[in-house]
Every structure is written in structure tokens, then in C-alpha cells.
Amino acid sequence: MHSTTAAPLVRCRAEGLDTIDADMLCAPVFLPDDARGGDDDAEDLGPLDLAVGGALSRARASGECTGKLHERFLTDVIDTTWRTRRVLLVGAGPREHYDAAVARTVAATAGMAARDRAATRLVVWCPPGCQAPGITQAVVEGVLLGAFRDTRFKTRDTGTPPLAELTLALDGSVDQQDQTDAERGAILAECSNLARELANEPGNLFTPRVFADRAIELVSGPRTTVEILDEAAIASQGMGLLQGVAQGSAEPPRVIVMKYEPEDAAPGPVLALVGKGITFDTGGISIKPAAAMDLMKRDMAGGAAVLGAMRAIGQLAPPIRVIGIVPTAENMPDGRAIRPGDVLTAANGMSVEVLNTDAEGRLVLADALTLAQRLGATHLVDIATLTGAVVVALGHHASGLVGVPSAWVDTVRRAADTTGEQVWPLPALDAYATQLKSETADLANIGGRAAGAITAAMFLKAFSGELPWAHLDIAGTAWYEMATPSHAKGASGVGVRLLTELPFALARDADG
Ligand code: BES
Ligand code: MN
Ligand code: ZN
């Protein structure tokens, strides 16, 4: 019962809207440009307006349907020759702003509204004026992300059934590229929704060992192997920082190692994706306050994103090797837990003074970055719900991005731009690293209040072995605090699309 995310059947069609059989037809409706004077939608929506007996033009005239972003207008089909009987128009804003990112959120609103109305077979019409590259994929992503509901732990009110079928009604003709784009969107959305499910699972049920089992189940494939390091293997790798974090918990730690290898792999770049997998973060002896501590079940969202991305990568088959590593543990206070002031030895031999046991993410990630180098990585990316400070800096609309050199950081930025997951750079200046000086050991695990998101990143940089490295702090973006017209409350699945795009981007860069 741990997943309800079976991907629906997704297909593209170019026949008349009247012939497609579904529970609901969704279409975007644009905000008229007053300056240009007039309703430039009229032409696109004319046949649809006829089928609904003019309800659309009446709603336009009365101001009920304006085309404002995320606005919804639902009406019945009057024309008895149509097979689909319900129409949902979703406001898409000004037509000239309609790009893949807008298409994704408009489609998400459609997916969510359709799910609310128990429509399981959906057709989304992409009018002629808005078929641009990237839109088909984005529309599929949006519908499936918007239709996501997590009712796994409800035994009574289980809500509406999941989406079973999604048809994109395209203008003109459907070619192989359309179908490929739609399938890519379906894979990315399914893997994002799986990551959301993992992050939503409560800490009592989702322990490091369960995380490892889930990786084997969800990621193993023809080109992808999954290997789990248990306590003994973790000890023999010398991962003292991970061991230190885990030692206050009754649950043993694990390291999940996922390796993707393309067919005929040539020597070349090897991308490592490293995700924080703290299945529950109490803070340890430096314990957190009670308010909202329940949300610390999400502290493995970075690890979930790596798992989701490795599954997508196995299906989309980029031309370079990718290694996914998730160090997973539970951070608990206990008689055996680490104390503030304790000194631990990292896998790379450095000593670390733990001044605050709540700064545990950087500890487990540091050892995982060392492991990535041992496994032959040439490029590093880590993703983590790492600091409250990044939420202060960037809020909930962009993930923090820190790294070196700037060319590699730019690659990550551009990948985020294509997938529509907003990131924003913070400076990796060496001066910030001085805040991590320890009286006792090589390095302290906290750097004071100032620039907390950057000093956390500088700690990780010390374990990057001078490889190109980029760090994504998703503490503010891994979770939707509220439901909106386009997404449910809870885990966002942030990072899956971006991390999946990276091996393609890196391969293009390596090609020159
Ligand atoms: N998991 C938290 C960071 C976090 C905070 C994630 C809020 C999501 C929402 C992390 O392990 C942590 O506790 N960080 C501390 C670091 C501090 C002790 C230097 C923090 O941000 O307060
Ligand atoms: Mn913490
Ligand atoms: Zn944490």
C-alpha cells in the first residue's frame, strides 16, 4: 500500500475534440490583451463555445471567465454528438507569457480540478497558438503533478480515484516527437510523485532500512544497480560522521548506492547525485522545539529526489554514467547519542568538532561526498533540506544554489531553468569558510548565525575533493505549506526533474 502513484496511460491525439471519449475536457483560456483590444481567443475557442451552447462567450462577457491565471470555469457540453460531456476552462494569463513553466502550472490546475471532480479520464486540448517546444512535456507533467493526492494513511475518507487516462489533443497531426515528449513528461511526473510519497511518509514507518528497501524496489532496472551499505560496510568505509549521527537512534543507518550505466559507456564524466536522507530529525541532544517538529519527517526529501531521479534516469537513458548516493539515518537524542563538543573522524580522515548535533545533514553528506569520489565521480551535486537559514534568505519559491566552479554552477542553473524548478545562487566565497574554524578539530560543524545557508555549504565544500561541486538547499522548497489551485499540501518532489536533466546537460557540455 506504500504507493498509489501508478502512472496513467498518456497519449497524443489529433482527431476532432468531439470524437475523444473522456470524463472531462480541459483547455487554457487566455487573458485578453486590452492594449491590443480584443479577445484573440475567440478563434481558437469558437468550436468549443458552440459545443457548450455559447456558455463560454456568455461567461467571457459577464466576467465570470476572464483568463486570469488559475481561474476555473466548468460547463456542460450541449452538443449531443460529443462524447466528452464536461468542459473545464483554466485561466492561463496573457498569451505572450505562455511558456513551458506557465503551461505546467495551468495544466496542474486542470489536473487538480479534474481530480477533485472525480474525473479519471482527461483530455487536455492544446490550441494551435500554444504548441511550442517543451509545452507537450510540461502539460503532461503539470496534469500528473496537479492530480497527485496522498491518501495512503486515510482508512475512511480516501477521496476521489486517481487519474487513469490522459489524452493530449493536439492541433494538426501527431508525430513521434509529440509522443516521446509526452512520455518524458509522464516519467518525470511519476518519479516526482514517488519522491513526494516518500517524503510524506511518517518517521515511524519510513526508517533508513525501509528507505533502502524502497530504493531496491523502485530504482533497480536493466541499466541501474542498487547496493546497500549496512553498518559493517559503513564502518569499513570509515564513515565516522554518518555513524556519529546515527548512534543515538535504535534504527541503524544505511547508505544507498545506485549506479546507472548507459549502453556502450565510453570513458567520460561521471555525475554523482548525493541526497540527504535523515528519516527524522529531532535535532539530537541539541533538540529542536516541539512546534512543527513533525515536519522533520521530510528531512529525507533530498534523498527522495535522488531516488526519484535515478529511477527516471534509468528510463530516459542519458549517455553518461550517474551514481546516486543517499546516506540515511535518524537523528535522535539518547544515552548513546553524540554530544555537543564531540569530535568525529570523517571518511576522508578529517576531524570534525560537533558543536551542534542539529547540524547533522552536513555530517552525513560529507561522508557521502567522499564515497562518491571513491566510486569515481567527476562531478558532484548534493541536494538537502539543509538549513532554516535558506528559508530566511529565499523563502519557499527558490532553492539555494552554492558551488564551484561557476561553469558547473551555471550548468545546474540552466538545467533548473529548463525544468522550471527555481534556484538562486548564493556566493561560495572562501571568507565564509573561516566561520567553521574549530579550536579543537580540523573543522567545526556550525559557523554561527550569519550566512547560515552558505557556511553549511562551505562545510560540504571541504569534502568535495576539489571536484566541480554544486549544492542545492531545498529546506524551503521541499514542502508546500499550503494547498493552492495547482498543488496539494505536503511534499513537492522538488529536484527530481532538475537532477534528471543534469546528466543530459553535462553530456552536452562534455561534447563541447
Ligand atoms: N533539517 C534541518 C533544516 C531544516 C529546517 C529543514 C527547516 C527544513 C525546514 C537541519 O538539520 C537543521 O536542523 N539545521 C539547523 C542548523 C543549525 C544548527 C546550524 C538549522 O537550520 O537551524
Ligand atoms: Mn538538524
Ligand atoms: Zn536535518
Coordinates of C-alpha atoms and ligand atoms in Angstrom, one line a residue:
M1 CA 0.0 0.0 0.0
H2 CA 3.0 2.3 0.1
S3 CA 2.4 3.7 -3.3
T4 CA -0.7 5.0 -5.0
T5 CA 1.2 6.6 -7.9
A6 CA 0.6 4.3 -10.8
A7 CA 1.3 6.4 -13.9
P8 CA -1.9 6.8 -16.0
L9 CA -2.0 6.0 -19.7
V10 CA -0.8 9.0 -21.6
R11 CA -1.2 9.6 -25.4
C12 CA -1.4 12.3 -28.0
R13 CA -4.3 12.6 -30.5
A14 CA -5.0 14.9 -33.4
E15 CA -8.6 14.0 -34.2
G16 CA -11.6 16.2 -33.6
L17 CA -12.4 17.1 -30.0
D18 CA -15.9 15.7 -30.5
T19 CA -14.6 12.2 -31.1
I20 CA -12.4 11.8 -28.0
D21 CA -14.1 9.9 -25.2
A22 CA -13.2 11.2 -21.7
D23 CA -14.8 12.4 -18.4
M24 CA -13.6 15.9 -18.8
L25 CA -12.1 18.2 -21.5
C26 CA -9.7 20.9 -20.2
A27 CA -8.4 23.8 -22.2
P28 CA -6.5 27.0 -21.4
V29 CA -8.2 30.4 -21.8
F30 CA -6.1 33.5 -22.2
L31 CA -6.4 36.9 -20.7
P32 CA -7.3 39.3 -23.5
D33 CA -4.7 41.9 -24.2
D34 CA -6.6 45.2 -23.6
A35 CA -3.9 47.2 -25.3
R36 CA -4.3 45.2 -28.5
G37 CA -8.1 45.4 -27.9
G38 CA -9.9 42.2 -28.0
D39 CA -10.4 38.6 -27.4
D40 CA -7.8 36.8 -29.5
D41 CA -9.0 33.5 -28.1
A42 CA -12.3 33.7 -29.9
E43 CA -11.0 31.9 -33.0
D44 CA -9.3 29.1 -31.0
L45 CA -12.3 28.5 -28.7
G46 CA -15.1 29.1 -31.2
P47 CA -15.9 25.4 -31.9
L48 CA -15.7 24.6 -28.2
D49 CA -18.1 27.6 -27.5
L50 CA -20.6 26.1 -30.0
A51 CA -20.4 22.7 -28.3
V52 CA -21.2 24.3 -24.9
G53 CA -24.1 26.2 -26.3
G54 CA -22.3 29.6 -26.1
A55 CA -21.7 29.3 -22.3
L56 CA -18.1 30.3 -22.8
S57 CA -18.8 33.5 -24.7
R58 CA -21.5 34.4 -22.1
A59 CA -19.0 33.8 -19.3
R60 CA -16.5 35.9 -21.1
A61 CA -19.0 38.7 -21.5
S62 CA -20.2 38.6 -17.9
G63 CA -16.7 38.5 -16.4
E64 CA -17.0 35.0 -14.9
C65 CA -14.3 33.7 -17.2
T66 CA -11.5 36.2 -17.7
G67 CA -8.5 34.1 -18.4
K68 CA -6.7 35.2 -15.2
L69 CA -4.1 32.6 -14.2
H70 CA -5.6 29.5 -12.4
E71 CA -9.2 30.7 -12.8
R72 CA -11.6 27.8 -13.4
F73 CA -14.8 27.7 -15.3
L74 CA -16.7 24.4 -15.6
T75 CA -19.6 23.9 -18.0
D76 CA -21.6 21.1 -19.7
V77 CA -21.3 20.1 -23.4
I78 CA -24.7 20.7 -25.1
D79 CA -23.9 19.2 -28.5
T80 CA -25.1 15.6 -28.2
T81 CA -22.7 14.3 -30.8
W82 CA -19.7 15.0 -28.5
R83 CA -18.5 12.0 -26.4
T84 CA -17.0 14.0 -23.6
R85 CA -19.7 15.8 -21.6
R86 CA -17.9 18.2 -19.3
V87 CA -15.6 21.1 -20.1
L88 CA -13.1 22.8 -17.8
L89 CA -11.5 26.1 -18.9
V90 CA -8.4 27.1 -16.9
G91 CA -7.2 30.7 -16.9
A92 CA -3.7 30.9 -18.5
G93 CA -2.9 34.6 -18.2
P94 CA -1.6 36.7 -21.1
R95 CA -0.9 34.6 -24.2
E96 CA 2.5 36.1 -24.7
H97 CA 3.6 34.9 -21.3
Y98 CA 2.6 31.3 -22.0
D99 CA 5.7 29.2 -21.9
A100 CA 6.5 25.7 -20.6
A101 CA 6.5 26.9 -17.0
V102 CA 3.1 28.6 -17.3
A103 CA 1.8 25.6 -19.3
R104 CA 2.9 23.3 -16.4
T105 CA 1.1 25.2 -13.7
V106 CA -2.1 25.8 -15.8
A107 CA -2.1 22.0 -16.5
A108 CA -1.6 21.3 -12.8
T109 CA -4.7 23.4 -12.0
A110 CA -6.6 21.3 -14.6
G111 CA -5.2 18.1 -13.1
M112 CA -6.2 19.1 -9.6
A113 CA -9.6 20.3 -10.5
A114 CA -10.3 17.2 -12.5
R115 CA -9.3 15.0 -9.7
D116 CA -11.5 17.0 -7.2
R117 CA -14.4 16.3 -9.6
A118 CA -13.6 12.5 -9.8
A119 CA -12.7 12.7 -13.5
T120 CA -10.3 9.8 -14.2
R121 CA -10.1 10.1 -18.0
L122 CA -9.0 13.5 -19.0
V123 CA -8.4 15.2 -22.3
V124 CA -6.3 18.4 -22.5
W125 CA -6.7 20.5 -25.5
C126 CA -3.5 22.3 -26.7
P127 CA -4.9 25.0 -29.1
P128 CA -2.9 25.8 -32.2
G129 CA -1.5 29.1 -30.9
C130 CA 0.2 27.4 -27.9
Q131 CA 2.1 24.4 -29.3
A132 CA 5.7 25.3 -28.7
P133 CA 8.7 23.1 -27.9
G134 CA 8.6 21.8 -24.3
I135 CA 4.9 22.5 -23.9
T136 CA 3.7 19.0 -24.5
Q137 CA 6.0 17.6 -21.9
A138 CA 5.2 20.4 -19.5
V139 CA 1.5 19.9 -19.9
V140 CA 1.8 16.2 -19.0
E141 CA 4.0 16.9 -16.1
G142 CA 1.6 19.5 -14.8
V143 CA -1.6 17.4 -15.1
L144 CA 0.0 14.5 -13.3
L145 CA 1.6 16.6 -10.6
G146 CA -1.6 18.5 -10.0
A147 CA -3.7 15.3 -9.8
F148 CA -1.4 14.0 -7.1
R149 CA -3.2 13.1 -3.8
D150 CA -1.7 11.2 -0.9
T151 CA -4.4 9.4 1.0
R152 CA -2.4 6.3 1.9
F153 CA -2.9 6.8 5.6
K154 CA -6.6 7.5 5.4
T155 CA -8.7 4.5 6.2
R156 CA -12.1 6.2 5.9
D157 CA -12.2 9.3 3.7
T158 CA -10.0 8.1 0.8
G159 CA -11.3 10.7 -1.6
T160 CA -11.5 10.6 -5.4
P161 CA -9.9 7.9 -7.6
P162 CA -6.6 8.6 -9.3
L163 CA -6.2 9.7 -12.9
A164 CA -6.3 6.7 -15.2
E165 CA -6.0 8.2 -18.7
L166 CA -4.6 11.4 -20.1
T167 CA -5.1 12.4 -23.7
L168 CA -3.4 15.4 -25.2
A169 CA -5.5 16.8 -28.1
L170 CA -3.0 18.4 -30.5
D171 CA -3.8 20.5 -33.5
G172 CA -2.8 19.2 -36.9
S173 CA -1.0 15.9 -36.7
V174 CA 0.8 13.9 -34.0
D175 CA 4.3 12.8 -34.7
Q176 CA 6.7 10.5 -32.8
Q177 CA 8.3 13.6 -31.1
D178 CA 5.0 14.5 -29.5
Q179 CA 4.5 11.0 -28.1
T180 CA 8.2 11.0 -26.8
D181 CA 7.7 14.4 -25.2
A182 CA 4.5 13.2 -23.5
E183 CA 6.2 10.1 -22.2
R184 CA 9.1 12.0 -20.9
G185 CA 6.7 14.2 -19.0
A186 CA 4.9 11.2 -17.6
I187 CA 8.1 9.6 -16.4
L188 CA 9.3 12.8 -14.7
A189 CA 5.9 13.4 -13.0
E190 CA 5.6 9.8 -11.9
C191 CA 9.1 9.9 -10.4
S192 CA 8.4 13.3 -8.7
N193 CA 5.2 11.9 -7.3
L194 CA 7.0 8.9 -5.9
A195 CA 9.5 11.2 -4.3
R196 CA 6.6 13.1 -2.8
E197 CA 5.2 9.9 -1.3
L198 CA 8.5 9.0 0.2
A199 CA 8.9 12.4 1.8
N200 CA 5.3 12.4 3.1
E201 CA 5.8 9.1 4.9
P202 CA 6.0 9.3 8.7
G203 CA 9.2 8.6 10.6
N204 CA 7.9 5.6 12.4
L205 CA 7.2 3.8 9.1
F206 CA 9.9 5.2 7.0
T207 CA 13.2 4.3 8.6
P208 CA 16.7 4.1 6.9
R209 CA 16.2 0.3 6.3
V210 CA 12.8 1.0 4.7
F211 CA 14.3 3.7 2.6
A212 CA 16.9 1.2 1.4
D213 CA 14.3 -1.4 0.6
R214 CA 12.3 1.2 -1.4
A215 CA 15.4 2.1 -3.4
I216 CA 15.9 -1.5 -4.4
E217 CA 12.3 -1.8 -5.4
L218 CA 11.9 1.5 -7.3
V219 CA 15.3 2.0 -8.9
S220 CA 16.8 -1.4 -9.8
G221 CA 16.5 -1.8 -13.6
P222 CA 18.2 -3.1 -16.7
R223 CA 20.9 -0.3 -16.6
T224 CA 20.7 0.5 -12.9
T225 CA 22.0 -1.4 -9.9
V226 CA 21.3 -0.7 -6.3
E227 CA 23.6 -1.6 -3.5
I228 CA 23.1 -1.0 0.2
L229 CA 25.9 -0.4 2.7
D230 CA 24.9 -1.7 6.2
E231 CA 26.6 -0.8 9.5
A232 CA 29.6 -3.1 8.7
A233 CA 30.1 -1.6 5.2
I234 CA 29.7 1.9 6.6
A235 CA 32.4 1.2 9.2
S236 CA 34.8 -0.3 6.7
Q237 CA 34.4 2.9 4.6
G238 CA 35.3 4.8 7.7
M239 CA 32.2 7.0 7.6
G240 CA 32.5 8.3 11.1
L241 CA 30.3 11.3 10.6
L242 CA 27.4 9.2 9.4
Q243 CA 28.0 6.7 12.3
G244 CA 28.1 9.6 14.7
V245 CA 24.7 11.0 13.6
A246 CA 23.1 7.5 13.6
Q247 CA 24.4 6.4 17.0
G248 CA 21.6 8.0 19.0
S249 CA 18.9 6.0 17.2
A250 CA 17.7 2.5 17.6
E251 CA 17.4 2.4 13.8
P252 CA 20.7 1.5 12.1
P253 CA 22.0 3.8 9.3
R254 CA 22.3 2.7 5.6
V255 CA 24.0 4.1 2.6
I256 CA 22.0 3.6 -0.6
V257 CA 24.3 3.4 -3.7
M258 CA 22.6 3.5 -7.1
K259 CA 24.6 3.2 -10.3
Y260 CA 23.4 3.9 -13.7
E261 CA 25.5 2.9 -16.7
P262 CA 24.5 3.6 -20.3
E263 CA 24.9 1.0 -23.0
D264 CA 28.4 1.2 -24.6
A265 CA 29.5 3.6 -21.8
A266 CA 32.6 5.4 -23.0
P267 CA 35.1 7.0 -20.6
G268 CA 33.9 10.4 -19.7
P269 CA 32.2 12.4 -16.9
V270 CA 30.6 10.5 -14.0
L271 CA 27.9 12.5 -12.3
A272 CA 27.2 11.8 -8.6
L273 CA 23.9 12.9 -7.1
V274 CA 24.0 12.9 -3.3
G275 CA 20.8 13.4 -1.3
K276 CA 20.3 13.9 2.5
G277 CA 18.3 11.0 3.9
I278 CA 17.6 11.9 7.5
T279 CA 14.3 10.0 8.1
F280 CA 13.6 12.0 11.2
D281 CA 15.5 15.0 12.6
T282 CA 14.8 15.7 16.3
G283 CA 18.0 17.7 16.4
G284 CA 19.6 15.1 18.7
I285 CA 20.9 16.3 22.0
S286 CA 20.7 19.9 20.6
I287 CA 17.0 19.1 20.4
K288 CA 14.5 21.1 18.4
P289 CA 11.5 22.9 19.9
A290 CA 8.2 20.9 19.7
A291 CA 6.4 23.3 17.4
A292 CA 6.3 21.8 13.9
M293 CA 8.8 19.2 14.7
D294 CA 6.5 16.7 13.0
L295 CA 7.6 18.2 9.7
M296 CA 11.1 16.9 10.2
K297 CA 9.9 13.6 8.7
R298 CA 10.6 15.5 5.5
D299 CA 14.3 15.7 6.2
M300 CA 15.0 13.0 3.6
A301 CA 13.4 14.9 0.8
G302 CA 16.8 15.4 -0.9
G303 CA 17.4 11.6 -0.7
A304 CA 13.9 11.0 -2.1
A305 CA 14.7 13.4 -5.0
V306 CA 17.9 11.4 -5.8
L307 CA 15.9 8.2 -5.7
G308 CA 13.2 9.6 -8.0
A309 CA 15.8 11.0 -10.4
M310 CA 17.8 7.7 -10.5
R311 CA 14.5 5.9 -11.4
A312 CA 13.8 8.5 -14.2
I313 CA 17.4 8.4 -15.4
G314 CA 17.1 4.6 -15.8
Q315 CA 14.1 5.1 -18.0
L316 CA 15.3 8.1 -20.0
A317 CA 18.8 6.7 -20.5
P318 CA 21.2 9.7 -20.7
P319 CA 24.6 8.9 -22.4
I320 CA 26.8 9.2 -19.3
R321 CA 27.3 7.3 -16.0
V322 CA 25.4 8.5 -13.0
I323 CA 25.8 7.5 -9.3
G324 CA 23.1 8.2 -6.8
I325 CA 24.1 8.1 -3.1
V326 CA 21.8 8.5 -0.2
P327 CA 23.3 8.4 3.3
T328 CA 20.3 7.7 5.6
A329 CA 20.0 7.8 9.3
E330 CA 17.7 9.0 12.1
N331 CA 18.8 11.9 14.3
M332 CA 17.7 11.1 17.9
P333 CA 18.7 12.1 21.4
D334 CA 19.7 9.0 23.5
G335 CA 22.2 7.7 26.1
R336 CA 24.5 6.8 23.2
A337 CA 23.8 9.9 21.1
I338 CA 26.7 12.3 20.2
R339 CA 27.1 15.3 22.4
P340 CA 27.9 18.9 21.5
G341 CA 31.7 19.1 21.7
D342 CA 32.3 15.5 20.5
V343 CA 35.0 15.0 17.8
L344 CA 34.3 12.6 14.9
T345 CA 36.5 11.3 12.2
A346 CA 35.2 11.7 8.6
A347 CA 35.7 9.2 5.8
N348 CA 38.3 11.4 4.3
G349 CA 40.3 11.5 7.5
M350 CA 39.4 15.0 8.7
S351 CA 38.4 15.6 12.3
V352 CA 35.1 17.4 12.9
E353 CA 34.0 19.0 16.2
V354 CA 30.2 18.7 16.5
L355 CA 29.2 21.9 18.2
N356 CA 25.5 21.4 17.5
T357 CA 24.0 18.0 16.9
D358 CA 21.2 19.5 14.9
A359 CA 23.6 20.4 12.1
E360 CA 23.6 16.7 11.2
G361 CA 22.8 16.9 7.5
R362 CA 26.2 18.3 6.5
L363 CA 27.8 15.5 8.5
V364 CA 26.1 12.6 6.7
L365 CA 26.5 14.4 3.3
A366 CA 30.2 15.0 3.9
D367 CA 30.9 11.3 4.2
A368 CA 28.7 10.5 1.2
L369 CA 30.7 13.1 -0.9
T370 CA 33.9 11.2 0.0
L371 CA 32.3 7.9 -1.0
A372 CA 31.2 9.5 -4.4
Q373 CA 34.9 10.3 -5.1
R374 CA 35.9 6.7 -4.2
L375 CA 33.3 5.5 -6.7
G376 CA 34.9 7.5 -9.5
A377 CA 32.6 10.6 -9.6
T378 CA 34.0 13.6 -11.6
H379 CA 31.1 16.0 -10.9
L380 CA 29.2 16.3 -7.7
V381 CA 25.7 17.6 -6.9
D382 CA 24.2 17.4 -3.5
I383 CA 20.6 18.1 -2.5
A384 CA 19.4 18.6 1.0
T385 CA 16.8 20.1 3.4
L386 CA 19.9 21.6 5.0
T387 CA 19.2 24.9 6.8
G388 CA 16.5 27.0 8.2
A389 CA 18.7 29.9 7.1
V390 CA 18.0 29.3 3.4
V391 CA 14.3 29.7 4.2
V392 CA 15.1 33.1 5.7
A393 CA 17.2 34.0 2.7
L394 CA 15.0 32.7 -0.2
G395 CA 11.6 31.7 1.3
H396 CA 9.7 29.0 -0.4
H397 CA 10.0 29.9 -4.1
A398 CA 13.6 29.1 -4.9
S399 CA 16.2 26.6 -3.7
G400 CA 19.6 27.9 -2.7
L401 CA 22.4 27.0 -5.0
V402 CA 26.1 27.1 -4.0
G403 CA 29.1 25.6 -5.7
V404 CA 32.3 25.9 -7.7
P405 CA 33.5 26.4 -10.4
S406 CA 31.0 28.9 -11.8
A407 CA 30.7 27.0 -15.1
W408 CA 29.4 23.9 -13.2
V409 CA 27.0 26.1 -11.1
D410 CA 25.8 27.6 -14.4
T411 CA 25.1 24.2 -15.8
V412 CA 22.9 23.4 -12.8
R413 CA 21.2 26.8 -13.1
R414 CA 20.4 26.3 -16.7
A415 CA 19.1 22.8 -16.1
A416 CA 16.8 24.3 -13.4
D417 CA 15.6 26.9 -15.9
T418 CA 14.6 24.2 -18.4
T419 CA 12.8 22.1 -15.8
G420 CA 11.0 25.0 -14.1
E421 CA 12.4 24.4 -10.6
Q422 CA 13.6 27.7 -9.4
V423 CA 17.1 28.0 -7.9
W424 CA 19.0 31.1 -6.9
P425 CA 22.8 31.4 -6.3
L426 CA 24.5 32.2 -3.0
P427 CA 28.2 33.0 -3.1
A428 CA 30.8 30.3 -2.2
L429 CA 33.4 32.8 -1.1
D430 CA 36.3 31.3 0.8
A431 CA 35.9 34.0 3.5
Y432 CA 32.7 32.3 4.7
A433 CA 34.7 29.1 5.4
T434 CA 36.7 30.9 8.2
Q435 CA 33.5 30.8 10.3
L436 CA 33.9 27.0 10.5
K437 CA 37.2 27.1 12.4
S438 CA 37.4 24.8 15.4
E439 CA 39.6 25.3 18.5
T440 CA 39.9 21.5 18.8
A441 CA 39.5 19.8 15.4
D442 CA 40.1 20.4 11.8
L443 CA 36.6 21.9 11.3
A444 CA 33.5 22.7 13.3
N445 CA 30.1 21.7 12.1
I446 CA 28.5 25.1 12.6
G447 CA 29.6 28.6 11.6
G448 CA 27.4 31.0 13.7
R449 CA 24.2 32.8 12.8
A450 CA 25.5 34.9 9.9
A451 CA 25.0 33.4 6.4
G452 CA 23.9 30.0 7.8
A453 CA 23.0 28.6 4.4
I454 CA 26.4 29.5 3.0
T455 CA 28.5 28.2 5.9
A456 CA 26.6 24.9 5.8
A457 CA 27.5 24.7 2.1
M458 CA 31.2 25.6 2.8
F459 CA 31.3 22.7 5.2
L460 CA 30.3 20.4 2.4
K461 CA 32.8 22.0 0.0
A462 CA 35.6 20.9 2.4
F463 CA 34.6 17.3 1.4
S464 CA 34.3 17.9 -2.3
G465 CA 37.9 16.9 -3.1
E466 CA 38.2 20.0 -5.4
L467 CA 35.8 18.4 -7.9
P468 CA 33.2 20.5 -9.6
W469 CA 30.5 20.6 -6.9
A470 CA 27.1 22.2 -6.6
H471 CA 24.8 22.1 -3.6
L472 CA 21.1 22.6 -3.6
D473 CA 19.4 23.6 -0.3
I474 CA 15.8 22.7 -0.6
A475 CA 14.7 23.3 3.0
G476 CA 12.2 26.0 1.8
T477 CA 11.0 24.3 -1.4
A478 CA 10.7 20.6 -0.4
W479 CA 7.3 21.2 1.1
Y480 CA 4.2 23.1 0.1
E481 CA 3.0 24.8 3.3
M482 CA -0.5 25.2 1.8
A483 CA -2.6 23.7 -0.9
T484 CA -3.1 26.0 -3.9
P485 CA -5.3 25.6 -7.1
S486 CA -2.3 23.7 -8.6
H487 CA -0.9 21.5 -5.9
A488 CA -1.8 19.7 -2.7
K489 CA -0.2 20.5 0.6
G490 CA 2.8 18.4 1.5
A491 CA 6.0 17.2 -0.2
S492 CA 6.7 18.9 -3.5
G493 CA 9.1 16.4 -5.1
V494 CA 11.4 19.3 -5.9
G495 CA 14.7 18.3 -7.5
V496 CA 13.6 15.2 -9.4
R497 CA 13.2 16.9 -12.7
L498 CA 16.3 19.0 -12.3
L499 CA 18.6 16.1 -11.2
T500 CA 17.2 14.0 -14.1
E501 CA 18.1 16.8 -16.6
L502 CA 21.7 17.2 -15.3
P503 CA 23.3 14.1 -16.9
F504 CA 21.9 15.3 -20.3
A505 CA 23.2 18.8 -19.7
L506 CA 26.6 17.5 -18.6
A507 CA 26.9 15.2 -21.6
R508 CA 26.1 18.2 -23.9
D509 CA 28.8 20.3 -22.0
A510 CA 31.3 17.5 -22.3
D511 CA 30.6 17.2 -26.0
G512 CA 31.7 20.9 -26.2
Ligands
BES1 N1 16.8 19.7 8.8 C1 17.2 20.9 9.4 C2 17.0 22.1 8.4 C3 15.6 22.5 8.1 C4 14.9 23.5 8.8 C5 14.9 21.8 7.1 C6 13.7 23.9 8.5 C7 13.6 22.2 6.8 C8 13.0 23.2 7.5 C9 18.7 20.8 9.7 O1 19.2 19.6 10.0 C10 19.0 21.7 10.8 O2 18.5 21.5 11.9 N2 19.7 22.8 10.6 C11 20.0 23.8 11.6 C12 21.5 24.1 11.5 C13 22.0 24.9 12.7 C14 22.0 24.1 13.9 C15 23.3 25.4 12.3 C16 19.1 25.0 11.4 O3 18.9 25.4 10.2 O4 18.6 25.5 12.4
MN2 MN 19.0 19.2 12.1
ZN3 ZN 18.2 18.0 9.3

